[in-house]
């Protein structure tokens, strides 16, 4: 049995945030119906990377990755018939996920207050750039803007240069992750109360809440954390060093780990040097320290360094790019990559959920083609006739 | 109205960041989370003033007599939790812990995978005591596989997970995040996984073991880049703040020291609006910039024009003018600006929480607004009020221990902890209507 067996989710999401949340619920056994606009579909279908770099709505890695374990139907919510059909689907749904601009759903007559009357046990979550209220609610967001306004970007990069945004779509993913936890909490509460509820998730707040060291330190001591380059604020060397065949990551943040590192490097004399006495001292003299240790790294391969460090219980790791990850021994041993076949893109590796549950397995199915499950849902589930479905198609509803 | 997780009890054995944040999310959601600390997890007591200043985690950089109760991270990550000290490397400590397990729903830990079995507290042992118990383990690389025993921090997992490979200045080396970003990624996945297991437990009465890998958690947030590589054979280059197919897209200098505004134009309309705001309508007709492809190709020239405009005004003003014209823009906020931000304030993002050793301070919210089960904003009314709490007395936002004596597993301490466990057991039986 899967953990969320019997839970029905309607996923109206575009792009990343809501889609990642629904993808996780799907892997855990919920039935996800992804509802896309006819013809156009989820905007993720137009975002790459694409198979052979050629744009195609069924060949976008972003869409394919974020929509595993979902059934796909098309429905035009900007038509009266579309809204009515949606309300029928909603009657026995447990969860609704949407990430439109604030006001869009109420504008369609599909605000929570209305939906709650149709289905009082519904858990509805809205993930938006800035939340449903407040002076920025109608601002335009997105990856870079969220990186900036959340304060996350200010602490990333080189102090003399411009702040750096995190890689990939991190703000939207954080929105989706928080929505996942929020939905699960609401479903647990519903087991007792029978009541659904509405959850408002702001991506700006999600990102602002996950680097709280910066805010805590400001509140407690007035310290404004600045960028520090490829280092860490508390100790050195927590960094990336070039080596013989690439780069390695090391972070002996406890002094005893740093001592062990210098011992294994056969440089115990550095321990006697007052400039390098503690992690703080080494941070203050980071350039000098790096000059002394870099040659040791440059003479050795990454595998040699990482394995030797780990033997001595010194935190060290590989610096992996996306290709390296597919070859990583640990990920292979844990069957993290799941091979899924897709009619348009073939057999490919997909990152699995990053946790394994002993009693309730996760399962994987490829993302749906646009409208792939229209017949199953409209004919099978809602009991429409073929003629009726054809008519909806002609009117641009489906 | 109470939190969504009312009635759920969680034993939190975690340290550092990822685990304590996962526990705190569950505590904010209304669960009764008991933070279990041992001697090794309590920070040292002797901070030279210059070190305290670098750490910047104590009120006014004063560690005080009990620094473990005064660090901002502890008081944030352990808010809404109850705190006890218990030495799991003593047989008495393990026996007491097992009594807790019997009356709890979840055990959360982020030790390396050898530690819990060494304590005799692996999942089979715990589930024998309480078949409904959920154990969530969250070591760096997971509980199985060749790297299972590797030592790692978020700062290692950033490069190991591939995240760092997607961040960096154009053409330069992979760049770590400034805040060990993989930690909170793991925390959120752990909270979600535990809640999923709790949902299943409520329905079936069965617990289970959750084996979470922090490295995998981070890689899951770049899954499209890995899949993309298999589709087009290209390793994504580091682009700084630029976008592979949209321009202008970057971070621009503003008036003042280290002030910046991020601007992300994705359509021709937004480009035209940007040109109007900059009072440079001639750029709209410039054929080089007519579409995204052209703007990407000539981004350096565009960036120069934009920076000439942004550098003349404060970042907040640049953002406001651009947003009012429909151009996605955001001021790059530092900690002080974030703290003063009007939008966050209006949405009640900073919670003021009292603490006996640091006073009233503000902390970031749990960023989810529930219509029916609001999150816990302040420490709850603690049941420990019912009992004498000599060695770990304060019920609110307790960080580990209150004095050094309590750090040793003396018979006195064991008696006190035993009496408190008895209190929890009493509460449990009362709840079940046995008294």
JSON list of C-alpha atoms in Angstrom, two decimals, chain B residues 122-238:
[
{"chain": "B", "resi": 122, "resn": "UNK", "atom": "CA", "xyz": [17.72, 1.19, 15.23]},
{"chain": "B", "resi": 123, "resn": "UNK", "atom": "CA", "xyz": [14.30, 0.96, 13.63]},
{"chain": "B", "resi": 124, "resn": "UNK", "atom": "CA", "xyz": [13.64, -2.74, 14.42]},
{"chain": "B", "resi": 125, "resn": "UNK", "atom": "CA", "xyz": [14.36, -2.08, 18.10]},
{"chain": "B", "resi": 126, "resn": "UNK", "atom": "CA", "xyz": [12.17, 1.02, 18.20]},
{"chain": "B", "resi": 127, "resn": "UNK", "atom": "CA", "xyz": [9.34, -0.65, 16.37]},
{"chain": "B", "resi": 128, "resn": "UNK", "atom": "CA", "xyz": [9.40, -3.52, 18.85]},
{"chain": "B", "resi": 129, "resn": "UNK", "atom": "CA", "xyz": [8.76, -0.99, 21.61]},
{"chain": "B", "resi": 130, "resn": "UNK", "atom": "CA", "xyz": [6.11, 0.84, 19.63]},
{"chain": "B", "resi": 131, "resn": "UNK", "atom": "CA", "xyz": [4.88, -0.53, 16.27]},
{"chain": "B", "resi": 132, "resn": "UNK", "atom": "CA", "xyz": [3.37, 2.87, 15.44]},
{"chain": "B", "resi": 133, "resn": "UNK", "atom": "CA", "xyz": [6.70, 4.70, 15.76]},
{"chain": "B", "resi": 134, "resn": "UNK", "atom": "CA", "xyz": [8.08, 6.50, 12.71]},
{"chain": "B", "resi": 135, "resn": "UNK", "atom": "CA", "xyz": [11.87, 6.80, 12.56]},
{"chain": "B", "resi": 136, "resn": "UNK", "atom": "CA", "xyz": [13.24, 9.37, 10.16]},
{"chain": "B", "resi": 137, "resn": "UNK", "atom": "CA", "xyz": [16.99, 9.19, 9.62]},
{"chain": "B", "resi": 138, "resn": "UNK", "atom": "CA", "xyz": [18.59, 11.89, 7.51]},
{"chain": "B", "resi": 139, "resn": "UNK", "atom": "CA", "xyz": [22.34, 11.41, 7.14]},
{"chain": "B", "resi": 140, "resn": "UNK", "atom": "CA", "xyz": [24.24, 13.24, 4.41]},
{"chain": "B", "resi": 141, "resn": "UNK", "atom": "CA", "xyz": [24.18, 10.46, 1.86]},
{"chain": "B", "resi": 142, "resn": "UNK", "atom": "CA", "xyz": [21.42, 8.20, 3.23]},
{"chain": "B", "resi": 143, "resn": "UNK", "atom": "CA", "xyz": [21.54, 5.06, 5.36]},
{"chain": "B", "resi": 144, "resn": "UNK", "atom": "CA", "xyz": [22.82, 2.69, 2.66]},
{"chain": "B", "resi": 145, "resn": "UNK", "atom": "CA", "xyz": [25.41, 2.69, -0.11]},
{"chain": "B", "resi": 146, "resn": "UNK", "atom": "CA", "xyz": [29.17, 3.13, -0.28]},
{"chain": "B", "resi": 147, "resn": "UNK", "atom": "CA", "xyz": [29.19, 6.70, 1.10]},
{"chain": "B", "resi": 148, "resn": "UNK", "atom": "CA", "xyz": [26.82, 6.02, 3.98]},
{"chain": "B", "resi": 149, "resn": "UNK", "atom": "CA", "xyz": [29.47, 6.63, 6.63]},
{"chain": "B", "resi": 150, "resn": "UNK", "atom": "CA", "xyz": [31.00, 9.69, 5.04]},
{"chain": "B", "resi": 151, "resn": "UNK", "atom": "CA", "xyz": [31.22, 12.82, 7.13]},
{"chain": "B", "resi": 152, "resn": "UNK", "atom": "CA", "xyz": [29.57, 15.74, 5.41]},
{"chain": "B", "resi": 153, "resn": "UNK", "atom": "CA", "xyz": [28.03, 19.14, 5.94]},
{"chain": "B", "resi": 154, "resn": "UNK", "atom": "CA", "xyz": [25.68, 21.16, 3.80]},
{"chain": "B", "resi": 155, "resn": "UNK", "atom": "CA", "xyz": [28.76, 22.96, 2.51]},
{"chain": "B", "resi": 156, "resn": "UNK", "atom": "CA", "xyz": [29.95, 19.63, 1.02]},
{"chain": "B", "resi": 157, "resn": "UNK", "atom": "CA", "xyz": [26.58, 18.59, -0.30]},
{"chain": "B", "resi": 158, "resn": "UNK", "atom": "CA", "xyz": [26.23, 21.84, -2.20]},
{"chain": "B", "resi": 159, "resn": "UNK", "atom": "CA", "xyz": [29.01, 20.75, -4.62]},
{"chain": "B", "resi": 160, "resn": "UNK", "atom": "CA", "xyz": [28.30, 17.01, -4.29]},
{"chain": "B", "resi": 161, "resn": "UNK", "atom": "CA", "xyz": [24.62, 17.34, -5.23]},
{"chain": "B", "resi": 162, "resn": "UNK", "atom": "CA", "xyz": [25.32, 19.29, -8.41]},
{"chain": "B", "resi": 163, "resn": "UNK", "atom": "CA", "xyz": [23.72, 22.48, -7.08]},
{"chain": "B", "resi": 164, "resn": "UNK", "atom": "CA", "xyz": [27.03, 24.37, -7.02]},
{"chain": "B", "resi": 165, "resn": "UNK", "atom": "CA", "xyz": [27.71, 23.35, -10.62]},
{"chain": "B", "resi": 166, "resn": "UNK", "atom": "CA", "xyz": [24.75, 25.49, -11.73]},
{"chain": "B", "resi": 167, "resn": "UNK", "atom": "CA", "xyz": [25.83, 28.55, -9.78]},
{"chain": "B", "resi": 168, "resn": "UNK", "atom": "CA", "xyz": [28.74, 30.83, -10.51]},
{"chain": "B", "resi": 169, "resn": "UNK", "atom": "CA", "xyz": [30.05, 33.73, -12.52]},
{"chain": "B", "resi": 170, "resn": "UNK", "atom": "CA", "xyz": [30.19, 33.09, -16.28]},
{"chain": "B", "resi": 171, "resn": "UNK", "atom": "CA", "xyz": [33.07, 30.83, -17.21]},
{"chain": "B", "resi": 172, "resn": "UNK", "atom": "CA", "xyz": [34.30, 30.48, -13.63]},
{"chain": "B", "resi": 173, "resn": "UNK", "atom": "CA", "xyz": [34.33, 27.61, -11.15]},
{"chain": "B", "resi": 174, "resn": "UNK", "atom": "CA", "xyz": [31.31, 26.10, -9.42]},
{"chain": "B", "resi": 175, "resn": "UNK", "atom": "CA", "xyz": [30.15, 28.25, -6.53]},
{"chain": "B", "resi": 176, "resn": "UNK", "atom": "CA", "xyz": [28.81, 27.24, -3.12]},
{"chain": "B", "resi": 177, "resn": "UNK", "atom": "CA", "xyz": [25.81, 29.02, -1.66]},
{"chain": "B", "resi": 178, "resn": "UNK", "atom": "CA", "xyz": [26.51, 31.41, 1.20]},
{"chain": "B", "resi": 179, "resn": "UNK", "atom": "CA", "xyz": [24.30, 29.52, 3.63]},
{"chain": "B", "resi": 180, "resn": "UNK", "atom": "CA", "xyz": [24.82, 25.76, 3.22]},
{"chain": "B", "resi": 181, "resn": "UNK", "atom": "CA", "xyz": [21.57, 25.68, 1.26]},
{"chain": "B", "resi": 182, "resn": "UNK", "atom": "CA", "xyz": [21.28, 21.85, 1.11]},
{"chain": "B", "resi": 183, "resn": "UNK", "atom": "CA", "xyz": [20.45, 21.85, 4.85]},
{"chain": "B", "resi": 184, "resn": "UNK", "atom": "CA", "xyz": [17.04, 23.50, 4.54]},
{"chain": "B", "resi": 185, "resn": "UNK", "atom": "CA", "xyz": [16.27, 21.47, 1.41]},
{"chain": "B", "resi": 186, "resn": "UNK", "atom": "CA", "xyz": [16.74, 18.28, 3.43]},
{"chain": "B", "resi": 187, "resn": "UNK", "atom": "CA", "xyz": [14.72, 19.75, 6.31]},
{"chain": "B", "resi": 188, "resn": "UNK", "atom": "CA", "xyz": [11.70, 20.43, 4.12]},
{"chain": "B", "resi": 189, "resn": "UNK", "atom": "CA", "xyz": [11.80, 17.00, 2.49]},
{"chain": "B", "resi": 190, "resn": "UNK", "atom": "CA", "xyz": [12.14, 15.39, 5.92]},
{"chain": "B", "resi": 191, "resn": "UNK", "atom": "CA", "xyz": [9.18, 17.33, 7.32]},
{"chain": "B", "resi": 192, "resn": "UNK", "atom": "CA", "xyz": [7.07, 16.32, 4.32]},
{"chain": "B", "resi": 193, "resn": "UNK", "atom": "CA", "xyz": [8.12, 12.67, 4.50]},
{"chain": "B", "resi": 194, "resn": "UNK", "atom": "CA", "xyz": [7.39, 12.50, 8.24]},
{"chain": "B", "resi": 195, "resn": "UNK", "atom": "CA", "xyz": [3.97, 14.07, 7.70]},
{"chain": "B", "resi": 196, "resn": "UNK", "atom": "CA", "xyz": [3.27, 11.55, 4.94]},
{"chain": "B", "resi": 197, "resn": "UNK", "atom": "CA", "xyz": [4.21, 8.69, 7.26]},
{"chain": "B", "resi": 198, "resn": "UNK", "atom": "CA", "xyz": [2.06, 10.22, 10.01]},
{"chain": "B", "resi": 199, "resn": "UNK", "atom": "CA", "xyz": [-0.92, 10.36, 7.66]},
{"chain": "B", "resi": 200, "resn": "UNK", "atom": "CA", "xyz": [-0.42, 6.66, 6.93]},
{"chain": "B", "resi": 201, "resn": "UNK", "atom": "CA", "xyz": [0.05, 5.94, 10.65]},
{"chain": "B", "resi": 202, "resn": "UNK", "atom": "CA", "xyz": [-3.22, 7.72, 11.52]},
{"chain": "B", "resi": 203, "resn": "UNK", "atom": "CA", "xyz": [-5.03, 5.54, 8.99]},
{"chain": "B", "resi": 204, "resn": "UNK", "atom": "CA", "xyz": [-3.38, 2.17, 9.67]},
{"chain": "B", "resi": 205, "resn": "UNK", "atom": "CA", "xyz": [-1.75, 2.38, 13.10]},
{"chain": "B", "resi": 206, "resn": "UNK", "atom": "CA", "xyz": [1.56, 1.41, 11.52]},
{"chain": "B", "resi": 207, "resn": "UNK", "atom": "CA", "xyz": [4.85, 3.23, 11.82]},
{"chain": "B", "resi": 208, "resn": "UNK", "atom": "CA", "xyz": [7.79, 2.95, 9.45]},
{"chain": "B", "resi": 209, "resn": "UNK", "atom": "CA", "xyz": [11.39, 3.83, 8.71]},
{"chain": "B", "resi": 210, "resn": "UNK", "atom": "CA", "xyz": [12.21, 6.80, 6.51]},
{"chain": "B", "resi": 211, "resn": "UNK", "atom": "CA", "xyz": [15.68, 6.77, 5.00]},
{"chain": "B", "resi": 212, "resn": "UNK", "atom": "CA", "xyz": [16.35, 10.27, 3.70]},
{"chain": "B", "resi": 213, "resn": "UNK", "atom": "CA", "xyz": [19.50, 11.34, 1.89]},
{"chain": "B", "resi": 214, "resn": "UNK", "atom": "CA", "xyz": [20.42, 15.00, 2.18]},
{"chain": "B", "resi": 215, "resn": "UNK", "atom": "CA", "xyz": [22.50, 14.81, -1.00]},
{"chain": "B", "resi": 216, "resn": "UNK", "atom": "CA", "xyz": [19.58, 13.35, -2.95]},
{"chain": "B", "resi": 217, "resn": "UNK", "atom": "CA", "xyz": [17.26, 16.00, -1.50]},
{"chain": "B", "resi": 218, "resn": "UNK", "atom": "CA", "xyz": [19.39, 18.70, -3.10]},
{"chain": "B", "resi": 219, "resn": "UNK", "atom": "CA", "xyz": [19.77, 16.88, -6.43]},
{"chain": "B", "resi": 220, "resn": "UNK", "atom": "CA", "xyz": [16.00, 16.44, -6.62]},
{"chain": "B", "resi": 221, "resn": "UNK", "atom": "CA", "xyz": [15.73, 20.23, -6.92]},
{"chain": "B", "resi": 222, "resn": "UNK", "atom": "CA", "xyz": [17.78, 20.22, -10.12]},
{"chain": "B", "resi": 223, "resn": "UNK", "atom": "CA", "xyz": [16.24, 17.07, -11.62]},
{"chain": "B", "resi": 224, "resn": "UNK", "atom": "CA", "xyz": [15.29, 18.90, -14.82]},
{"chain": "B", "resi": 225, "resn": "UNK", "atom": "CA", "xyz": [18.93, 19.85, -15.45]},
{"chain": "B", "resi": 226, "resn": "UNK", "atom": "CA", "xyz": [20.08, 16.22, -15.17]},
{"chain": "B", "resi": 227, "resn": "UNK", "atom": "CA", "xyz": [17.26, 14.96, -17.38]},
{"chain": "B", "resi": 228, "resn": "UNK", "atom": "CA", "xyz": [17.94, 17.86, -19.74]},
{"chain": "B", "resi": 229, "resn": "UNK", "atom": "CA", "xyz": [21.56, 16.78, -20.07]},
{"chain": "B", "resi": 230, "resn": "UNK", "atom": "CA", "xyz": [20.44, 13.35, -21.23]},
{"chain": "B", "resi": 231, "resn": "UNK", "atom": "CA", "xyz": [18.18, 15.00, -23.81]},
{"chain": "B", "resi": 232, "resn": "UNK", "atom": "CA", "xyz": [20.59, 17.50, -25.37]},
{"chain": "B", "resi": 233, "resn": "UNK", "atom": "CA", "xyz": [23.99, 16.22, -24.25]},
{"chain": "B", "resi": 234, "resn": "UNK", "atom": "CA", "xyz": [24.96, 19.61, -22.85]},
{"chain": "B", "resi": 235, "resn": "UNK", "atom": "CA", "xyz": [26.25, 20.35, -19.40]},
{"chain": "B", "resi": 236, "resn": "UNK", "atom": "CA", "xyz": [24.59, 23.65, -18.47]},
{"chain": "B", "resi": 237, "resn": "UNK", "atom": "CA", "xyz": [27.19, 26.45, -18.44]},
{"chain": "B", "resi": 238, "resn": "UNK", "atom": "CA", "xyz": [27.38, 28.81, -15.49]}
]
